[in-house]
Tab-separated table of C-alpha atoms and ligand atoms in Angstrom:
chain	number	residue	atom	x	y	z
A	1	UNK	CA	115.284	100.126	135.552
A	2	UNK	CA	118.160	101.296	133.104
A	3	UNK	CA	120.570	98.228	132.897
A	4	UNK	CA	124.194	99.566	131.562
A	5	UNK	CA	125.473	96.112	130.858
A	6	UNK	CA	122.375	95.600	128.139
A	7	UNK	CA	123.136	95.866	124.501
A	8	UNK	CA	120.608	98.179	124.275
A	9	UNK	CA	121.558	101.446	123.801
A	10	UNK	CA	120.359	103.792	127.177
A	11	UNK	CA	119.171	106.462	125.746
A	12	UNK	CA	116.386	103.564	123.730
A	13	UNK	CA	116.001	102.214	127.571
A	14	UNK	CA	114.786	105.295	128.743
A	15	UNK	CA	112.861	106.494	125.595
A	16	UNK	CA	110.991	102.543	126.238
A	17	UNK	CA	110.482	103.098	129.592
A	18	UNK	CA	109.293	106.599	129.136
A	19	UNK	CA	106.686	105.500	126.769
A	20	UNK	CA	105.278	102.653	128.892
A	21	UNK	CA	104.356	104.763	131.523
A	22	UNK	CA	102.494	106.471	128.863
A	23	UNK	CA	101.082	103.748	127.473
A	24	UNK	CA	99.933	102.279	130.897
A	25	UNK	CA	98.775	105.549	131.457
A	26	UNK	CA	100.666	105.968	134.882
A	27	UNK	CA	101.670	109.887	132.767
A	28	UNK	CA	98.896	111.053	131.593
A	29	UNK	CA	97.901	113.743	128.407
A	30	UNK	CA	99.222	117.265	129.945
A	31	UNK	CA	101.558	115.946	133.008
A	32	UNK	CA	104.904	117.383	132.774
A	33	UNK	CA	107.342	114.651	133.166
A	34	UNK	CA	111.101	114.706	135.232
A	35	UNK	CA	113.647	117.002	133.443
A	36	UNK	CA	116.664	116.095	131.906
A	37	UNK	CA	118.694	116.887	135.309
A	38	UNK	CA	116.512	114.821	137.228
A	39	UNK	CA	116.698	111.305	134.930
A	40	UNK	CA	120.264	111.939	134.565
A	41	UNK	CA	120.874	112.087	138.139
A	42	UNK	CA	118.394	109.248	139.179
A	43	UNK	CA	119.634	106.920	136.822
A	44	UNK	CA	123.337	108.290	137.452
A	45	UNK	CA	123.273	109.146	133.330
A	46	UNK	CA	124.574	111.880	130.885
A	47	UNK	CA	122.289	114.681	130.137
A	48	UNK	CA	123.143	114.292	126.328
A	49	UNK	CA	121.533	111.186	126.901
A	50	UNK	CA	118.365	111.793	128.414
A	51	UNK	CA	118.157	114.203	125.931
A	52	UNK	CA	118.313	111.954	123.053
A	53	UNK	CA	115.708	110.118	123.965
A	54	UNK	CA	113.347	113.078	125.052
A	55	UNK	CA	113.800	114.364	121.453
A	56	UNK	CA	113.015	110.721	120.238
A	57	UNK	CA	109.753	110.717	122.324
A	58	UNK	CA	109.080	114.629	121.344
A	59	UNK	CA	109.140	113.332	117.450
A	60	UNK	CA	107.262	111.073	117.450
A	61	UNK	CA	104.493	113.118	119.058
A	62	UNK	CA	104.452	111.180	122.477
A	63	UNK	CA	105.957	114.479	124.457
A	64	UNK	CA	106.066	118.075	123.372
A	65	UNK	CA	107.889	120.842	124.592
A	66	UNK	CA	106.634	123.840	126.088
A	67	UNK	CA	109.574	127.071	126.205
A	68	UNK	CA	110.082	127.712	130.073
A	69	UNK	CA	107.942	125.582	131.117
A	70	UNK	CA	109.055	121.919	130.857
A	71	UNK	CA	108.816	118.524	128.630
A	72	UNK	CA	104.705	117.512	128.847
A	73	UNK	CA	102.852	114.416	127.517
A	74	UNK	CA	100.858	114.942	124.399
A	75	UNK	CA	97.155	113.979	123.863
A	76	UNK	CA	96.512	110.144	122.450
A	77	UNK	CA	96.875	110.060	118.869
A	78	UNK	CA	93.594	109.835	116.438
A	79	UNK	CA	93.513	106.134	115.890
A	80	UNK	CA	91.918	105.914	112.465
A	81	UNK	CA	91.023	102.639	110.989
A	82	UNK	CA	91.278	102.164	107.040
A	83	UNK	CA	88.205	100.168	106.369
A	84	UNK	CA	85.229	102.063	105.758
A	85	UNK	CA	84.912	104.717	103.263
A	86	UNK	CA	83.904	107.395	105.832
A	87	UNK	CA	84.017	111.667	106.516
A	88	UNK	CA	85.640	113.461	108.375
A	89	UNK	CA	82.374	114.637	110.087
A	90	UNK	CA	81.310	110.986	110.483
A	91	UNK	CA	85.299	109.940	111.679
A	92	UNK	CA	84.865	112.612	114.201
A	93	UNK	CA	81.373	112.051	115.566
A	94	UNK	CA	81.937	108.749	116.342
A	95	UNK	CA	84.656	109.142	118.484
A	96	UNK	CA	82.465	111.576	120.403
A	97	UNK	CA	84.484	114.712	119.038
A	98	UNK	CA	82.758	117.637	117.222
A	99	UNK	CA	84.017	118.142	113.531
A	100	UNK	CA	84.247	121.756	112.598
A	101	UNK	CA	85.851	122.949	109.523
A	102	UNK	CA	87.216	126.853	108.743
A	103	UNK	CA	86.320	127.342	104.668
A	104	UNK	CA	89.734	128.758	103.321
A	105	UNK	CA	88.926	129.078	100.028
A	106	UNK	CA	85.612	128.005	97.750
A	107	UNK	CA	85.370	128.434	93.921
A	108	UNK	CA	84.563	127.061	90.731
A	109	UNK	CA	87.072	127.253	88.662
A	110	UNK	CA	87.650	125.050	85.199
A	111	UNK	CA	89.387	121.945	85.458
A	112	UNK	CA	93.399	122.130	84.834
A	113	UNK	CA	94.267	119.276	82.317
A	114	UNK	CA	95.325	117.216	85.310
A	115	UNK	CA	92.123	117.268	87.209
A	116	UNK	CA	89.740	117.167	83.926
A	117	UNK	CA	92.089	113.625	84.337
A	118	UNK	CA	91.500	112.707	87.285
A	119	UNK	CA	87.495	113.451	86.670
A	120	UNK	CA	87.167	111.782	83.833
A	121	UNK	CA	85.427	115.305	82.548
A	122	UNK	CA	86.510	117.930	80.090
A	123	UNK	CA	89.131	120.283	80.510
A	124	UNK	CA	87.713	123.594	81.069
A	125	UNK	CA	84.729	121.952	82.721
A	126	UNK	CA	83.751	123.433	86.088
A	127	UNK	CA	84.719	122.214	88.683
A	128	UNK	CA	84.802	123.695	92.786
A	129	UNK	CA	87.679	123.875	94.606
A	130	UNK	CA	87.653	123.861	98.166
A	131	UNK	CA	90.279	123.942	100.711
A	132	UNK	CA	89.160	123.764	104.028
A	133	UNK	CA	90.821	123.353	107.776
A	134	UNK	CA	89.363	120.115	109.379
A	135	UNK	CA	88.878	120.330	113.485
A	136	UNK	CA	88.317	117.980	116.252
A	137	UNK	CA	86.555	119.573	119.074
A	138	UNK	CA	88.388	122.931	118.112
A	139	UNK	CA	92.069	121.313	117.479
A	140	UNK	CA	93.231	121.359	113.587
A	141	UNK	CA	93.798	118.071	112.580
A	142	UNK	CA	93.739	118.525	108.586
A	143	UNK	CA	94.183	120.609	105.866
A	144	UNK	CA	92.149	119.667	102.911
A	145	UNK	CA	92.015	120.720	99.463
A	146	UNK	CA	88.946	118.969	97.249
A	147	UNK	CA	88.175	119.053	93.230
A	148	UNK	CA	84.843	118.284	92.175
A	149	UNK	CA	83.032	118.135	89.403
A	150	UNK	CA	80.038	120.981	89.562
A	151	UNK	CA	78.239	119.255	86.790
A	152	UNK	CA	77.909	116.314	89.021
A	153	UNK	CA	77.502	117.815	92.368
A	154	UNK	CA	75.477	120.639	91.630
A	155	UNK	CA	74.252	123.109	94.055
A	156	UNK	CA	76.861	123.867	96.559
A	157	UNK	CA	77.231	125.964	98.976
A	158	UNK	CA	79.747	127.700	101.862
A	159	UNK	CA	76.778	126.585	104.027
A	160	UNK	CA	77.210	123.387	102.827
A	161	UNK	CA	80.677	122.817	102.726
A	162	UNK	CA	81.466	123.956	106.505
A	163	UNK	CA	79.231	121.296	107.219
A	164	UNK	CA	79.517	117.509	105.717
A	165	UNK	CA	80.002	117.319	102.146
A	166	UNK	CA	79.088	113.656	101.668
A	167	UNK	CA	75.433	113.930	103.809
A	168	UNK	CA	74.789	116.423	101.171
A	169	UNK	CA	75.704	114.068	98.450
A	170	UNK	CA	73.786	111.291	99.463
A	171	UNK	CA	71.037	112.583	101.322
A	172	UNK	CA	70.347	115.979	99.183
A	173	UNK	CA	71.274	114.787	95.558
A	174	UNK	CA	71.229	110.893	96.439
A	175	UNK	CA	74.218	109.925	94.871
A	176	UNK	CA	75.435	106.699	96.066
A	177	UNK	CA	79.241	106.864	97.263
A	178	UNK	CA	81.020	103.428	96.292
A	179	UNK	CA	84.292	103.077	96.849
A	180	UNK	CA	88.009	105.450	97.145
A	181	UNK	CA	91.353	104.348	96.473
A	182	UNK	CA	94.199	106.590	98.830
A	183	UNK	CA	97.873	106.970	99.271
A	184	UNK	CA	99.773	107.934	102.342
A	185	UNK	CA	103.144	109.342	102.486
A	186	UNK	CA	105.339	111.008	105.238
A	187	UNK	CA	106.028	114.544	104.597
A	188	UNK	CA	106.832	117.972	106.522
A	189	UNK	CA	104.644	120.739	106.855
A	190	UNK	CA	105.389	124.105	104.768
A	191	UNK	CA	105.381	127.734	106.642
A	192	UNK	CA	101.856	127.716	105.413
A	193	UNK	CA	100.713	124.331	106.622
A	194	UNK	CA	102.306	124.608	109.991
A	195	UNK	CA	100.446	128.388	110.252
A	196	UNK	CA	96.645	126.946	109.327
A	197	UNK	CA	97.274	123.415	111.602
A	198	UNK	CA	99.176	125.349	114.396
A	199	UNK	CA	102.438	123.195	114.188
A	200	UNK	CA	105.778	124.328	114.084
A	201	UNK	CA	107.305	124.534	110.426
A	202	UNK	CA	108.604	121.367	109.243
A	203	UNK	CA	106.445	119.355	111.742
A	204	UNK	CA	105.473	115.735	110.488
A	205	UNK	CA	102.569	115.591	108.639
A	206	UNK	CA	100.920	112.702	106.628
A	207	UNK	CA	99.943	113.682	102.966
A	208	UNK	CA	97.223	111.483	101.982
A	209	UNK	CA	95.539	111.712	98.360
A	210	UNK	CA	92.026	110.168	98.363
A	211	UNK	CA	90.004	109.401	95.074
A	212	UNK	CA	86.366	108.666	95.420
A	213	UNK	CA	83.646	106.935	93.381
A	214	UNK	CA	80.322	107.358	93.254
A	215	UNK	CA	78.459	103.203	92.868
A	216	UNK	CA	78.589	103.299	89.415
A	217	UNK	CA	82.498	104.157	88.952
A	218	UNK	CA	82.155	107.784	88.008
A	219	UNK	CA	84.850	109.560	90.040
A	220	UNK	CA	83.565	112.070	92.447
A	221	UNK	CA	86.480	113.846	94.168
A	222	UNK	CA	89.982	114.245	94.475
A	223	UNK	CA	91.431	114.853	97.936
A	224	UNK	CA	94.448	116.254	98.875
A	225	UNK	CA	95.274	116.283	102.685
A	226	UNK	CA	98.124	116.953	105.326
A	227	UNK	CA	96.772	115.453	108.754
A	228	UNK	CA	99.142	116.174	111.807
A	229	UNK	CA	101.452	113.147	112.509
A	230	UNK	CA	101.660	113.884	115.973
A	231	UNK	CA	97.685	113.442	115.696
A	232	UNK	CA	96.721	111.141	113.757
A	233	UNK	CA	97.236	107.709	113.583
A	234	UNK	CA	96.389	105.186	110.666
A	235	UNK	CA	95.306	101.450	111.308
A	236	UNK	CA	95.041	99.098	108.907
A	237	UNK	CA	93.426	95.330	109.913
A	238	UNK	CA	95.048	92.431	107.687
A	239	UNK	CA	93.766	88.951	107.282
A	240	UNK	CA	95.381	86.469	106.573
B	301	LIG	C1	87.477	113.018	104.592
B	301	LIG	C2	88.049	112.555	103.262
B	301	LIG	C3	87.697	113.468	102.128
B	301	LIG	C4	86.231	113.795	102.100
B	301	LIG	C5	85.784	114.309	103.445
B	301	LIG	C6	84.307	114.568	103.506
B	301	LIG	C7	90.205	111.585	103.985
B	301	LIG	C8	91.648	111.502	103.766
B	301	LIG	N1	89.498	112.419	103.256
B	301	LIG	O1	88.165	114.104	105.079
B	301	LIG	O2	88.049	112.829	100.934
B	301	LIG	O3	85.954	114.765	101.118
B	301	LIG	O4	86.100	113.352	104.452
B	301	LIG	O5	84.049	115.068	104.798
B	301	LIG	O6	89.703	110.883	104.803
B	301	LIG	P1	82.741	115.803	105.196
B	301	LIG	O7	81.575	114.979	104.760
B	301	LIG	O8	82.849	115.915	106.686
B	301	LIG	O9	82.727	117.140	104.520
């Protein structure tokens, strides 16, 4: 299966061939595949290696290691498609997972020059500030950190918030959600990051910065979030 004469570099052959039987699904989420010694000496190899392209497979979230234990395959990633404006509650539901969130922080505070900005409301204003940790059937995926205007989304509560916060605006103050412009970028998680989404420091994460709009193009929230790259997976449908 590993063909020395190919210009392909081995260590690429065997990360390929690695992740096929993952893909197929011939390894499975929690198996624990052969270690290093064994590839090397089936496929009459270097260590150094097999190595390189277990710690491909391990960054890019397709294997993780476990200390003393051996090389295992990771769950499938989150496959999340950017089309609809959705929640995370909704995201999650329909995928058959139960959202949870852990409330790290709630307050109303007034609005820092930038946000009062971003808002389109006075500085000073109030506005809450919520940072909460967003779980999939008990597993952090996200850390999330919302601004929003109290003025316009009045009434809310830590009850509220550790459940959906977009059922509450549109079925509880009927506000009409229209439409969110986001960015994604690659980043690395922080000591604090990696603590709240139980990741090593300086795992992968994707930062993604969401800004929503109610119907009438009053801005209703500004999102900042780290979602686990070895997680989460974004999937964007292009016509042509
Ligand atoms: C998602 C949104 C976030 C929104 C939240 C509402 C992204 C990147 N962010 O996490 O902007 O505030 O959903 O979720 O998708 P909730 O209704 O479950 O509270």
């Amino acid at each position: 299966m590993i063909n020395k004469n190919s210009p392909l570099p081995i260590y690429y052959q065997l990360e390929e061939q690695i992740k096929s039987l993952i893909e197929k699904g011939e390894l499975k989420p929690g198996d624990v595949i052969p270690s290093e010694r064994e590839y090397a000496e089936k496929y009459e190899i270097s260590r150094m290696t097999v190595r390189q392209a277990i710690n491909k497979l391990v960054n890019d979230g397709y294997l993780y290691r476990k200390k003393g234990s051996g090389t295992f395959v990771s769950e499938k990633k989150i496959e999340q498609a950017l089309q609809g404006l959705t929640s995370f509650t909704e995201d999650m539901k329909a995928r058959g997972m139960i959202p949870t969130s852990e409330l790290l922080h709630f307050e109303m505070i007034p609005a820092t020059v930038q946000i009062a900005k971003e808002l389109q409301i006075n500085e000073h204003s109030p506005v809450y500030e919520i940072k909460r940790i967003r779980l999939a059937d008990g597993v952090p995926m996200a850390l999330e950190t919302n601004h929003i205007s109290a003025n316009l989304v009045k009434g809310l509560t830590e009850e509220i918030i550790s459940q959906s916060l977009y059922q509450y605006i549109e079925e509880k103050l009927k506000l009409t959600i229209g439409e969110a412009t986001q960015e994604i970028e690659s980043s690395i998680s922080s000591l604090t990051e990696a603590n709240y989404l139980k990741v090593k420091k300086g795992a992968p994460i994707l930062l993604i910065r969401r800004k929503t709009y109610l119907s009438d193009g009053t801005p209703l929230e500004v999102v900042q979030s780290s979602y686990r790259a070895d997680r989460y997976k974004f999937i964007i449908n292009m016509k042509r």
